PDB file of C-alpha atoms in Angstrom:
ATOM      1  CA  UNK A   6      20.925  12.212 -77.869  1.00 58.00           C
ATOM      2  CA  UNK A   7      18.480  11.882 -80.615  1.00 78.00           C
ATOM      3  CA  UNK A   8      18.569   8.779 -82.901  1.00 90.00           C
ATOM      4  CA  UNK A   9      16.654  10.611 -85.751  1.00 95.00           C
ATOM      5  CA  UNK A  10      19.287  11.312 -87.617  1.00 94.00           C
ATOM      6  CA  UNK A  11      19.372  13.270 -91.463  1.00 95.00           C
ATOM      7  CA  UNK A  12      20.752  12.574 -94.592  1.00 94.00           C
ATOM      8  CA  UNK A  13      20.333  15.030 -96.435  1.00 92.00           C
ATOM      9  CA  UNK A  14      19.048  18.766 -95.578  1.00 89.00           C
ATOM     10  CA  UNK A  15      15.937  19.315 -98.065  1.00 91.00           C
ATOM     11  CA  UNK A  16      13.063  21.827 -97.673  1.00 91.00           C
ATOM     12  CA  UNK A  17       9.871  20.103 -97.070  1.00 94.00           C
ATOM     13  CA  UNK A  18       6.326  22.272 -96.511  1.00 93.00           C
ATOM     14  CA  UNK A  19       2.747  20.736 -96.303  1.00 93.00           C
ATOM     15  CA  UNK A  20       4.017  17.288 -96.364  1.00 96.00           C
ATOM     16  CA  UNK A  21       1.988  14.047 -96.099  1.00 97.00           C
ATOM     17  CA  UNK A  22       3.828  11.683 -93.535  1.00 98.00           C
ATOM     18  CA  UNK A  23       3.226   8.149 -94.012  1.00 98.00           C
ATOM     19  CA  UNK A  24       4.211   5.176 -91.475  1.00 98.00           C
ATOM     20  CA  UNK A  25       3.862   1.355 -92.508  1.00 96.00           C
ATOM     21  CA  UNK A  26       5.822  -0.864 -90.169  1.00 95.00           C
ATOM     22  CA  UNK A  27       6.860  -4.595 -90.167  1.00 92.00           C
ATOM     23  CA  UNK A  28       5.660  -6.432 -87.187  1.00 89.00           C
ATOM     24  CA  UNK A  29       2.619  -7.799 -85.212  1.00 85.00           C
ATOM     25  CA  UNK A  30      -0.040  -5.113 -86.914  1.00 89.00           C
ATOM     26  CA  UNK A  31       0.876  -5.450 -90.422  1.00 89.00           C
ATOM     27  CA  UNK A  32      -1.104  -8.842 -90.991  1.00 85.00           C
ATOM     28  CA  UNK A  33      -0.710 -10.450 -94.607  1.00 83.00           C
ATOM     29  CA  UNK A  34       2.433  -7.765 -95.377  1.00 86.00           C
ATOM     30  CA  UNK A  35       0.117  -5.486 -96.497  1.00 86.00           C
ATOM     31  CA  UNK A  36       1.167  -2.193 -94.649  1.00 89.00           C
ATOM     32  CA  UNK A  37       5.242  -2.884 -95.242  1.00 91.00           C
ATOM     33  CA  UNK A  38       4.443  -3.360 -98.865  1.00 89.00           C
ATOM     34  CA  UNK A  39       2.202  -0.727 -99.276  1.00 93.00           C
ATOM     35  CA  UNK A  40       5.173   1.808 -98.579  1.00 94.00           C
ATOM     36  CA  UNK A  41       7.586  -0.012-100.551  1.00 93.00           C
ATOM     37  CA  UNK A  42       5.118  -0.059-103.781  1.00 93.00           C
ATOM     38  CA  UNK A  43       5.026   4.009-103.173  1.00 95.00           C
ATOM     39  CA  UNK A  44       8.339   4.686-102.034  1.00 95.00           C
ATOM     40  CA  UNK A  45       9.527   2.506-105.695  1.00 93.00           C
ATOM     41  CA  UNK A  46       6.066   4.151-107.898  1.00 93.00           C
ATOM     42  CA  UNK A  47       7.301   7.855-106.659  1.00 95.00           C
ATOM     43  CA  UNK A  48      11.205   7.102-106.759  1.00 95.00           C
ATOM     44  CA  UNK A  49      11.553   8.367-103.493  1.00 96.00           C
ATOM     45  CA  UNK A  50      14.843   9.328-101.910  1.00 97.00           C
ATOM     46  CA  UNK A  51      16.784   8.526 -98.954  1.00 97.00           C
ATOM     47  CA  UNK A  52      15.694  11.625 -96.070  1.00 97.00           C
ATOM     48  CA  UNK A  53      16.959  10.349 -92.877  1.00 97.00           C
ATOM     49  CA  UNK A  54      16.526   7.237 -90.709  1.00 96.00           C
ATOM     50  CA  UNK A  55      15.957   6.384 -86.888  1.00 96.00           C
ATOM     51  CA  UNK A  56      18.248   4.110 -84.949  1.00 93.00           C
ATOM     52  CA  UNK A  57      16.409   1.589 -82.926  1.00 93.00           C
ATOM     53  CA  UNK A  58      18.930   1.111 -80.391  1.00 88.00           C
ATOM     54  CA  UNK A  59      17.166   0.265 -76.894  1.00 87.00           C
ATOM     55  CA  UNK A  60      13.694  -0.221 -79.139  1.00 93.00           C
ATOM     56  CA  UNK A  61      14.259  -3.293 -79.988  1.00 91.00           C
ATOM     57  CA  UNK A  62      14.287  -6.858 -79.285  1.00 91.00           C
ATOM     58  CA  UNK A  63      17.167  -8.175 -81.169  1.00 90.00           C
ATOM     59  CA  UNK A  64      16.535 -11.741 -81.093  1.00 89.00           C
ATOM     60  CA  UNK A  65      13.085 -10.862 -83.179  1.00 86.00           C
ATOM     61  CA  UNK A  66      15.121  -8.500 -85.743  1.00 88.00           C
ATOM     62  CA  UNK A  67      18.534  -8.824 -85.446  1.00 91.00           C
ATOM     63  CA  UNK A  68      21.516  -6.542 -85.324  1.00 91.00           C
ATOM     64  CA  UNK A  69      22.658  -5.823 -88.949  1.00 91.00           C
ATOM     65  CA  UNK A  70      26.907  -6.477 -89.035  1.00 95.00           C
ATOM     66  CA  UNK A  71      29.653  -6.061 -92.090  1.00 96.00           C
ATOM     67  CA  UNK A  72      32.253  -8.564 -92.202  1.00 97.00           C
ATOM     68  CA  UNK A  73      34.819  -8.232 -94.740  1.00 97.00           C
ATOM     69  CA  UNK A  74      37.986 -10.769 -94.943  1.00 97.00           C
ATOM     70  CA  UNK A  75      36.754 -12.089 -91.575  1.00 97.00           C
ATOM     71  CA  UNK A  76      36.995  -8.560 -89.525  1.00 97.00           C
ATOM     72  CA  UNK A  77      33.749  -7.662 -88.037  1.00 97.00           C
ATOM     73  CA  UNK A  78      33.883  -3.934 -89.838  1.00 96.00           C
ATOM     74  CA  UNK A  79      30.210  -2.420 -88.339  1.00 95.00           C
ATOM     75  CA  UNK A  80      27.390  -3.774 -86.379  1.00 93.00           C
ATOM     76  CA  UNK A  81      24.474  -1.474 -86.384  1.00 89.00           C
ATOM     77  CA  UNK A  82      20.482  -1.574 -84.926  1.00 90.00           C
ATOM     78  CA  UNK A  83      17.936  -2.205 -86.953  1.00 92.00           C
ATOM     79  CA  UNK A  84      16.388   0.975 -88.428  1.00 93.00           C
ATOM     80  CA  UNK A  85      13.360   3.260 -89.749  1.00 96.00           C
ATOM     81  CA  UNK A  86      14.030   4.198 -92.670  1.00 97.00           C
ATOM     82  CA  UNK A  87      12.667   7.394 -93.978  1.00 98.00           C
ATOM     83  CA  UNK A  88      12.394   8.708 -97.793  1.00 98.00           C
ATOM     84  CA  UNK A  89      10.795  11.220 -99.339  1.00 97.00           C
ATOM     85  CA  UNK A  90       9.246  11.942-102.943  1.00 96.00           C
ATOM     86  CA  UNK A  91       6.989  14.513-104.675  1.00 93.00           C
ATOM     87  CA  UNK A  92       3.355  13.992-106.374  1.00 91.00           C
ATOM     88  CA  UNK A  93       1.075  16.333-107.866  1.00 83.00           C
ATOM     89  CA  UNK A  94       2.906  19.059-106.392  1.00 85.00           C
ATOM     90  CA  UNK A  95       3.054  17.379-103.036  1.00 91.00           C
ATOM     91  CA  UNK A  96       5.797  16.280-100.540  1.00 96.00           C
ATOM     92  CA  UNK A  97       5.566  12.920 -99.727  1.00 97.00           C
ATOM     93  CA  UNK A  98       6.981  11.617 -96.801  1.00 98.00           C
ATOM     94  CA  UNK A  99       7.491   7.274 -96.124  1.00 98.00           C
ATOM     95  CA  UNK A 100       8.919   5.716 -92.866  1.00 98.00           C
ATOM     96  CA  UNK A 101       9.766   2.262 -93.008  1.00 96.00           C
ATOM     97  CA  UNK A 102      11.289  -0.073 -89.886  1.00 95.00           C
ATOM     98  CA  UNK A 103      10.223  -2.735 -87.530  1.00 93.00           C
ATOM     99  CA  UNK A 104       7.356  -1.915 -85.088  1.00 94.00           C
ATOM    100  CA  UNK A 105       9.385  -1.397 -82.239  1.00 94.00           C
ATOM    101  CA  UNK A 106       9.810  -4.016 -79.127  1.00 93.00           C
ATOM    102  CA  UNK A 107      10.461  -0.988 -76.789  1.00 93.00           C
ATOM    103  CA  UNK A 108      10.311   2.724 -75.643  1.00 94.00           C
ATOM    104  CA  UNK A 109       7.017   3.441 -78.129  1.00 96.00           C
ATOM    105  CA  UNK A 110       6.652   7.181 -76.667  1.00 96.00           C
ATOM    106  CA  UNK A 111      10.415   7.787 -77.461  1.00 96.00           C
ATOM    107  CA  UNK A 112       9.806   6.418 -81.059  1.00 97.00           C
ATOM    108  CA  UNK A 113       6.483   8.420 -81.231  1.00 97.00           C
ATOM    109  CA  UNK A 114       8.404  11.679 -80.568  1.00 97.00           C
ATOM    110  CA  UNK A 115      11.358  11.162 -83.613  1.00 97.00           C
ATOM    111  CA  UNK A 116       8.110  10.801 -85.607  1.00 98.00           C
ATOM    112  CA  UNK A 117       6.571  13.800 -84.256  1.00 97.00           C
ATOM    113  CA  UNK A 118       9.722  15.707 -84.804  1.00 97.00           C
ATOM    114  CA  UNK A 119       9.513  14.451 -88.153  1.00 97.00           C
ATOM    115  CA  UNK A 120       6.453  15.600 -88.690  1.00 97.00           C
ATOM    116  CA  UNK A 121       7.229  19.184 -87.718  1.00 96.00           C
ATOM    117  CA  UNK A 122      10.489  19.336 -89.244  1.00 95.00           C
ATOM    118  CA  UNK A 123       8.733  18.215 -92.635  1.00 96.00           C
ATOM    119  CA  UNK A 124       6.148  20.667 -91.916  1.00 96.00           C
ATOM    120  CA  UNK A 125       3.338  18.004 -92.136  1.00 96.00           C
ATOM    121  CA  UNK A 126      -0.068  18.640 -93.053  1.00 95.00           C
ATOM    122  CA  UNK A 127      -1.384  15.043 -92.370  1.00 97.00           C
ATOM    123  CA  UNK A 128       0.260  11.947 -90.816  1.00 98.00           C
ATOM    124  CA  UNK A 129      -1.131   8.550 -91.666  1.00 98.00           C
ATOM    125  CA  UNK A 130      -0.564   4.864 -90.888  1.00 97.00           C
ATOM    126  CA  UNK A 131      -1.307   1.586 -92.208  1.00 96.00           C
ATOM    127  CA  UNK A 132      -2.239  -1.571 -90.132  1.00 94.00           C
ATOM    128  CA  UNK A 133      -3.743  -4.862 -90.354  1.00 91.00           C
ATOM    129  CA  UNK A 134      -5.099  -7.486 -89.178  1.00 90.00           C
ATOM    130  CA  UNK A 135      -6.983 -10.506 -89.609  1.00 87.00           C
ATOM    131  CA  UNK A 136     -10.598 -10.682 -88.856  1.00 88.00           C
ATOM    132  CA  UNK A 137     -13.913 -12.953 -89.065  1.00 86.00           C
ATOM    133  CA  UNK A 138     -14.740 -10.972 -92.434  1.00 86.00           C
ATOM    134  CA  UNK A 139     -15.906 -12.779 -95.433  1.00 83.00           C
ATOM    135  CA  UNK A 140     -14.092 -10.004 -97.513  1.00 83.00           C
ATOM    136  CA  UNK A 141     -11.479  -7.588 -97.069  1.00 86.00           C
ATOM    137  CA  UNK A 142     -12.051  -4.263 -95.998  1.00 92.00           C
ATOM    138  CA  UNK A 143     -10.470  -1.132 -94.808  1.00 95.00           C
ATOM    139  CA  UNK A 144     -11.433   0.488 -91.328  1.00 96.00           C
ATOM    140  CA  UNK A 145     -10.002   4.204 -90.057  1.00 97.00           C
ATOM    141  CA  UNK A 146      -8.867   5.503 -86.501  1.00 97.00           C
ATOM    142  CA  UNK A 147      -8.732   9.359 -86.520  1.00 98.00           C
ATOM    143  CA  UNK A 148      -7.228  12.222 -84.550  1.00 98.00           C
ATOM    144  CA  UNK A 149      -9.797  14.786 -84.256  1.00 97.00           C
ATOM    145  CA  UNK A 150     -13.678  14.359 -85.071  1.00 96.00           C
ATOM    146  CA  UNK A 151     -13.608  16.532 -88.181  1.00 95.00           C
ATOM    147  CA  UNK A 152     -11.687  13.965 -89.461  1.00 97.00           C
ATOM    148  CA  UNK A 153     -14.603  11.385 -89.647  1.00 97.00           C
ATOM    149  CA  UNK A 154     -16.506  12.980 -92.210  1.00 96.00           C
ATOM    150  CA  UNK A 155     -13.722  12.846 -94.735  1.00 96.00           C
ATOM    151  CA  UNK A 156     -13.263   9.273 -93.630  1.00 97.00           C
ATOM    152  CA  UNK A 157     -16.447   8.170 -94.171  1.00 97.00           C
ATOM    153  CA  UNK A 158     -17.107  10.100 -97.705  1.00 96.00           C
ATOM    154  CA  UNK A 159     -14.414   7.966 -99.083  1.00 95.00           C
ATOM    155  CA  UNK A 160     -16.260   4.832 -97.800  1.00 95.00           C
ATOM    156  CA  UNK A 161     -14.048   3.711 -95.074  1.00 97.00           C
ATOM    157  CA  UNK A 162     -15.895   2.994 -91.547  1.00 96.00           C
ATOM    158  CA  UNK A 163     -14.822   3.903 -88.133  1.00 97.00           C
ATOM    159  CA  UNK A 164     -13.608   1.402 -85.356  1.00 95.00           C
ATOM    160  CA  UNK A 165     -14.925   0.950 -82.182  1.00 94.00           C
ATOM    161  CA  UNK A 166     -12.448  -1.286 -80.027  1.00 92.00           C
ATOM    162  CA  UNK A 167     -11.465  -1.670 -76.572  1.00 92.00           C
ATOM    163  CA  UNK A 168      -7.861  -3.885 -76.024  1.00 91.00           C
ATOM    164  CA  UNK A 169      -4.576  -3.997 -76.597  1.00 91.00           C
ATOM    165  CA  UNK A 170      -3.284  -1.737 -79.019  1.00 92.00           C
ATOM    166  CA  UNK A 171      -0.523  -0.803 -81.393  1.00 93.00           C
ATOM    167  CA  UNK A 172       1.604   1.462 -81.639  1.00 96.00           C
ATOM    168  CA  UNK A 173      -0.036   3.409 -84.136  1.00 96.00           C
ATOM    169  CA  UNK A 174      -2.941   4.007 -82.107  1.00 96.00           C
ATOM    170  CA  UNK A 175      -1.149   5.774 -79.467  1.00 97.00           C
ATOM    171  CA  UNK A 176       0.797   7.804 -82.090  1.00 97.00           C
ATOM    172  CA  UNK A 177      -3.048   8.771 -82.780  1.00 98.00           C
ATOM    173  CA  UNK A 178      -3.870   9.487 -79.539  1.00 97.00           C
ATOM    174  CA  UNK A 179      -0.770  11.751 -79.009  1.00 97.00           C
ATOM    175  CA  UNK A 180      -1.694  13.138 -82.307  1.00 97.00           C
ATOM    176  CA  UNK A 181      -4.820  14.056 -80.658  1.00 97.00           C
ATOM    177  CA  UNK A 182      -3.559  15.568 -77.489  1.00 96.00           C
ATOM    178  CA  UNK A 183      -1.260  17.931 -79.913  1.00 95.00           C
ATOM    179  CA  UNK A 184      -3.786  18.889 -82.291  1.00 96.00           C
ATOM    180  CA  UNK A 185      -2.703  17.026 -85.106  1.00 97.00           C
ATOM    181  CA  UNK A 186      -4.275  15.574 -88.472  1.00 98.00           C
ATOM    182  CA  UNK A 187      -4.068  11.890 -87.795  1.00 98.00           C
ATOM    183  CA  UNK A 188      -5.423   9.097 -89.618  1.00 98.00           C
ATOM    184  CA  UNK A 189      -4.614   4.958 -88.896  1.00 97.00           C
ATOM    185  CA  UNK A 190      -6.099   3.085 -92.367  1.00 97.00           C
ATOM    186  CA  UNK A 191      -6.602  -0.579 -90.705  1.00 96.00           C
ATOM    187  CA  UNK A 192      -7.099  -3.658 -93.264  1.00 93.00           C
ATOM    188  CA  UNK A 193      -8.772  -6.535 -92.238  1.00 92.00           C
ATOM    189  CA  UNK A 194      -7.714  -9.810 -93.878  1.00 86.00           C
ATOM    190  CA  UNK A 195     -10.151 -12.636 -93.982  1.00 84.00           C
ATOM    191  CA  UNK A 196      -9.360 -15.400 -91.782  1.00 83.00           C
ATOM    192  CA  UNK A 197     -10.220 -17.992 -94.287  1.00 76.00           C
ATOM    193  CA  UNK A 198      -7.747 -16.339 -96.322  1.00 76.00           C
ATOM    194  CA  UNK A 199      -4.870 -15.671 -93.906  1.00 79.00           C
ATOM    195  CA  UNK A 200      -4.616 -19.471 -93.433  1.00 73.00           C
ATOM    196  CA  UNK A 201      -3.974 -19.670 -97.436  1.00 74.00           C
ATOM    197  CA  UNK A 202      -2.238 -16.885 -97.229  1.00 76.00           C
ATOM    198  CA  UNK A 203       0.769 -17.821 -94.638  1.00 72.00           C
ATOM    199  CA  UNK A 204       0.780 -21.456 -96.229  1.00 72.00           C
ATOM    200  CA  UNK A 205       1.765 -20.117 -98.961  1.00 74.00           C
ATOM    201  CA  UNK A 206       3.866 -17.361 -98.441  1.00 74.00           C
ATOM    202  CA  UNK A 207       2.139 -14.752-100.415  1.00 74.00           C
ATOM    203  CA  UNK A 208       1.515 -11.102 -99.209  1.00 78.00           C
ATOM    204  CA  UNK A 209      -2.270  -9.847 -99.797  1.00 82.00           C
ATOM    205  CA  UNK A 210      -2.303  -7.832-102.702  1.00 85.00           C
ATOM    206  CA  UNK A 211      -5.847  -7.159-102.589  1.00 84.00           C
ATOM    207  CA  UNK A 212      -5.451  -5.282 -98.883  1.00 86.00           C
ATOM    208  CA  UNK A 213      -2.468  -3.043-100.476  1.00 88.00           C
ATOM    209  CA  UNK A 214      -4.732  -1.837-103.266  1.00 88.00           C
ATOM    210  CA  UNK A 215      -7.601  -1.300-101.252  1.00 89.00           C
ATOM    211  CA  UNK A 216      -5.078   1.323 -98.462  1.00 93.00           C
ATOM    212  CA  UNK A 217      -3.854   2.735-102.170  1.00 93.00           C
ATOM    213  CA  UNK A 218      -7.200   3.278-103.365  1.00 93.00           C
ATOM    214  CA  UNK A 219      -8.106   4.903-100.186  1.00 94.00           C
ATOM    215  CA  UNK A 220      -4.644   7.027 -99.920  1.00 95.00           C
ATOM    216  CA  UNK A 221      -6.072   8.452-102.686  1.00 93.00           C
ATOM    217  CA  UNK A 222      -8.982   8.991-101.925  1.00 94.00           C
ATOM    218  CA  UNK A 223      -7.974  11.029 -98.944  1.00 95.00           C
ATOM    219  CA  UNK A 224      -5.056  12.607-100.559  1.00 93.00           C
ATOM    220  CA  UNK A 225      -3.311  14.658-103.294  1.00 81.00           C
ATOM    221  CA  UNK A 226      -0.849  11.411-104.033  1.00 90.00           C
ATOM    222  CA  UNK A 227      -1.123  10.421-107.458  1.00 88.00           C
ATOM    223  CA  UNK A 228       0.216   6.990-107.973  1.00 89.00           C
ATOM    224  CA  UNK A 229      -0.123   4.104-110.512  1.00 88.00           C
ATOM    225  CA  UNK A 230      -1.716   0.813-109.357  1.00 87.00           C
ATOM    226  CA  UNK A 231      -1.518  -1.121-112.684  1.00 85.00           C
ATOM    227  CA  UNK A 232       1.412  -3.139-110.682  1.00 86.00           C
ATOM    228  CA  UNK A 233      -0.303  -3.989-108.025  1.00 82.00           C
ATOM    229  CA  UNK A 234      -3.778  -5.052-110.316  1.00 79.00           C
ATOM    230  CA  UNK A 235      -2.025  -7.790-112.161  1.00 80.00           C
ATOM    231  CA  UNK A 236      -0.668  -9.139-108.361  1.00 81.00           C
ATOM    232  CA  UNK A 237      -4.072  -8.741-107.077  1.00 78.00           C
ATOM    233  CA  UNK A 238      -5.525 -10.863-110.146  1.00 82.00           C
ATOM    234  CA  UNK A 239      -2.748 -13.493-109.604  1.00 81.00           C
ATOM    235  CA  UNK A 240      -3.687 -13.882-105.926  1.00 78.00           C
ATOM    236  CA  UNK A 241      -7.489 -14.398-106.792  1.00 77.00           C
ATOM    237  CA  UNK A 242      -6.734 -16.717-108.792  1.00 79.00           C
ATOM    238  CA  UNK A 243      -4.675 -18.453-106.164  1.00 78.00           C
ATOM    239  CA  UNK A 244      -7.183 -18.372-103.830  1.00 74.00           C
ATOM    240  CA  UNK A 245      -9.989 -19.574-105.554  1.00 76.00           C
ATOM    241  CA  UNK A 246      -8.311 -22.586-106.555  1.00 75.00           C
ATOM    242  CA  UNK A 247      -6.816 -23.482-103.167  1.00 73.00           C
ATOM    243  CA  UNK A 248     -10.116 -22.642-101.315  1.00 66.00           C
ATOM    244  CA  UNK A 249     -12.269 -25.006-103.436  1.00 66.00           C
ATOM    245  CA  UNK A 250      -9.649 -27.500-102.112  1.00 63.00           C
ATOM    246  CA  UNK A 251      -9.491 -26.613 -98.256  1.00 62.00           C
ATOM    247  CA  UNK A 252     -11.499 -27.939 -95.963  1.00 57.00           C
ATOM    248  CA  UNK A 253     -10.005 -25.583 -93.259  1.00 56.00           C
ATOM    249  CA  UNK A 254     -11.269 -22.436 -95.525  1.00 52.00           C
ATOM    250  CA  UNK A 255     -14.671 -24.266 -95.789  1.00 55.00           C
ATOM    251  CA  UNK A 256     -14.606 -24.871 -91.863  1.00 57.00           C
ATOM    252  CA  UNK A 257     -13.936 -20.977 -91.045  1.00 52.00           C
ATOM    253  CA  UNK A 258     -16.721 -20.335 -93.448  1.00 55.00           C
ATOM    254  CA  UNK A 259     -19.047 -22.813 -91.670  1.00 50.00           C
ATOM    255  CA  UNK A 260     -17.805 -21.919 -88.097  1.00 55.00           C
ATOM    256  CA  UNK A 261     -17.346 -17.879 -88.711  1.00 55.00           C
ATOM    257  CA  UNK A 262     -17.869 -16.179 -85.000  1.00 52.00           C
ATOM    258  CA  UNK A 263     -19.915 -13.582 -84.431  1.00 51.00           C
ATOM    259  CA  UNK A 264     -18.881 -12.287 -80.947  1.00 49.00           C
ATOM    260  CA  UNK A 265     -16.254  -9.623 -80.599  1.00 53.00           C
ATOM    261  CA  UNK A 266     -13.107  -8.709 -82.683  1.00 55.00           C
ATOM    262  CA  UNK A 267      -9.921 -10.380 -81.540  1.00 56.00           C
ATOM    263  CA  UNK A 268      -7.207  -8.224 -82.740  1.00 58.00           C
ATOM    264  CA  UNK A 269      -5.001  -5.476 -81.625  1.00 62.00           C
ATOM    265  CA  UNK A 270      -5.296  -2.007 -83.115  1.00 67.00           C
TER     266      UNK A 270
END
């Protein structure tokens, strides 16, 4: 039984399939906003969704129920939710969800069937993570090595890692074995930053315009950022006034490691 599951029956050719997911690899909120700025900039429509029952660990993200006068009426999985959109004369495919807890290769196919049913041209994910950077950046896994050059023209570097990984990189490496356009856009958020950022509950702005500025870059999608500028300019502002008072921030600064990476890709 497949839990990818349609809405609505639309015909979609040369599509751009995008995957941002909640979770462990989307450092700052970053990724997860990133497709919710599209999916509200290109007022994108409900496609189909993927149940996540026996993915997930429901004590992380819980079971969502309707109660009404008392009676328990539903109780359903969390789920991916997957829209769709046009720009510049280009389908635009979003999936949105938790990163699931379990079965990754039985998630990776729905979005491989996806893919084909949408007749995708290009698949991409955002990530991120936080990193002993002074300033944020955006890093690229690919799926085949004709991919690099197009990578690298629009000034994003190329990863070299060996750990534990996400689930987006083996959706890239299954990508790979199938002969599919692949490309994981990773963020790195400063560490001196990330402190700020979870104390005070703000998502980094600057990381989601920096993966839209490179979506574009990489793409036909035509979107507007002014939104996202005037959050970016608030959060600056933020930051520079609360790092001037930390002495934590000062202390990573001081302190900043150079040996090896310590996320997960």
């Amino acid at each position: 039984m497949s839990h990818l599951v349609f809405i609505k029956e639309v015909e979609l050719d040369n599509a751009i399939l995008l995957l941002g997911l909640e979770g462990y690899a989307d450092a700052g909120g970053a990724a997860s906003f990133t497709l919710s700025y599209l999916r509200r900039k290109l007022q994108a429509e409900s496609l189909a969704m993927i149940s996540h029952v026996a993915m997930q660990d429901y004590t992380a993200y819980r079971p969502i129920a309707l109660i009404e006068g008392g009676l328990v009426k539903a109780v359903h999985p969390p789920l991916s939710k997957i829209y769709y959109a046009k720009s510049s004369d280009r389908w635009v495919v979003l999936v949105q969800g938790p990163e699931p807890s379990f079965s990754w290769f039985q998630y990776i196919r729905y979005i491989l069937d996806l893919a084909s049913r949408v007749k995708a041209s290009k698949i991409f994910t955002f990530g991120g993570f936080v990193d002993w950077v002074e300033a944020p950046k955006v890093s690229a896994v690919v799926s085949k090595e004709e991919l690099k050059n197009m990578v690298l023209e629009a000034g994003i570097g190329l990863i070299d890692y060996e750990g534990p990984c996400s689930l987006y990189t083996v959706l890239i490496y299954e990508c790979a074995s199938r002969g599919i356009d692949a490309i994981s856009l990773w963020y790195h958020v400063p560490f001196k930053d990330y402190a700020i950022l979870k104390h005070i509950n703000m998502l980094d702005f600057r990381s989601t315009k920096m993966l839209l500025e490179k979506l574009k870059a990489l793409t036909e999608i035509d979107v507007d950022l002014s939104d996202v500028d005037d959050d970016v300019k608030r959060l600056n502002e933020t930051l520079t006034a609360l790092s001037k008072k930390s002495a934590e921030a000062r202390r990573f600064r001081a302190e900043r490691r150079e040996y090896g990476p310590s996320y997960i890709i």
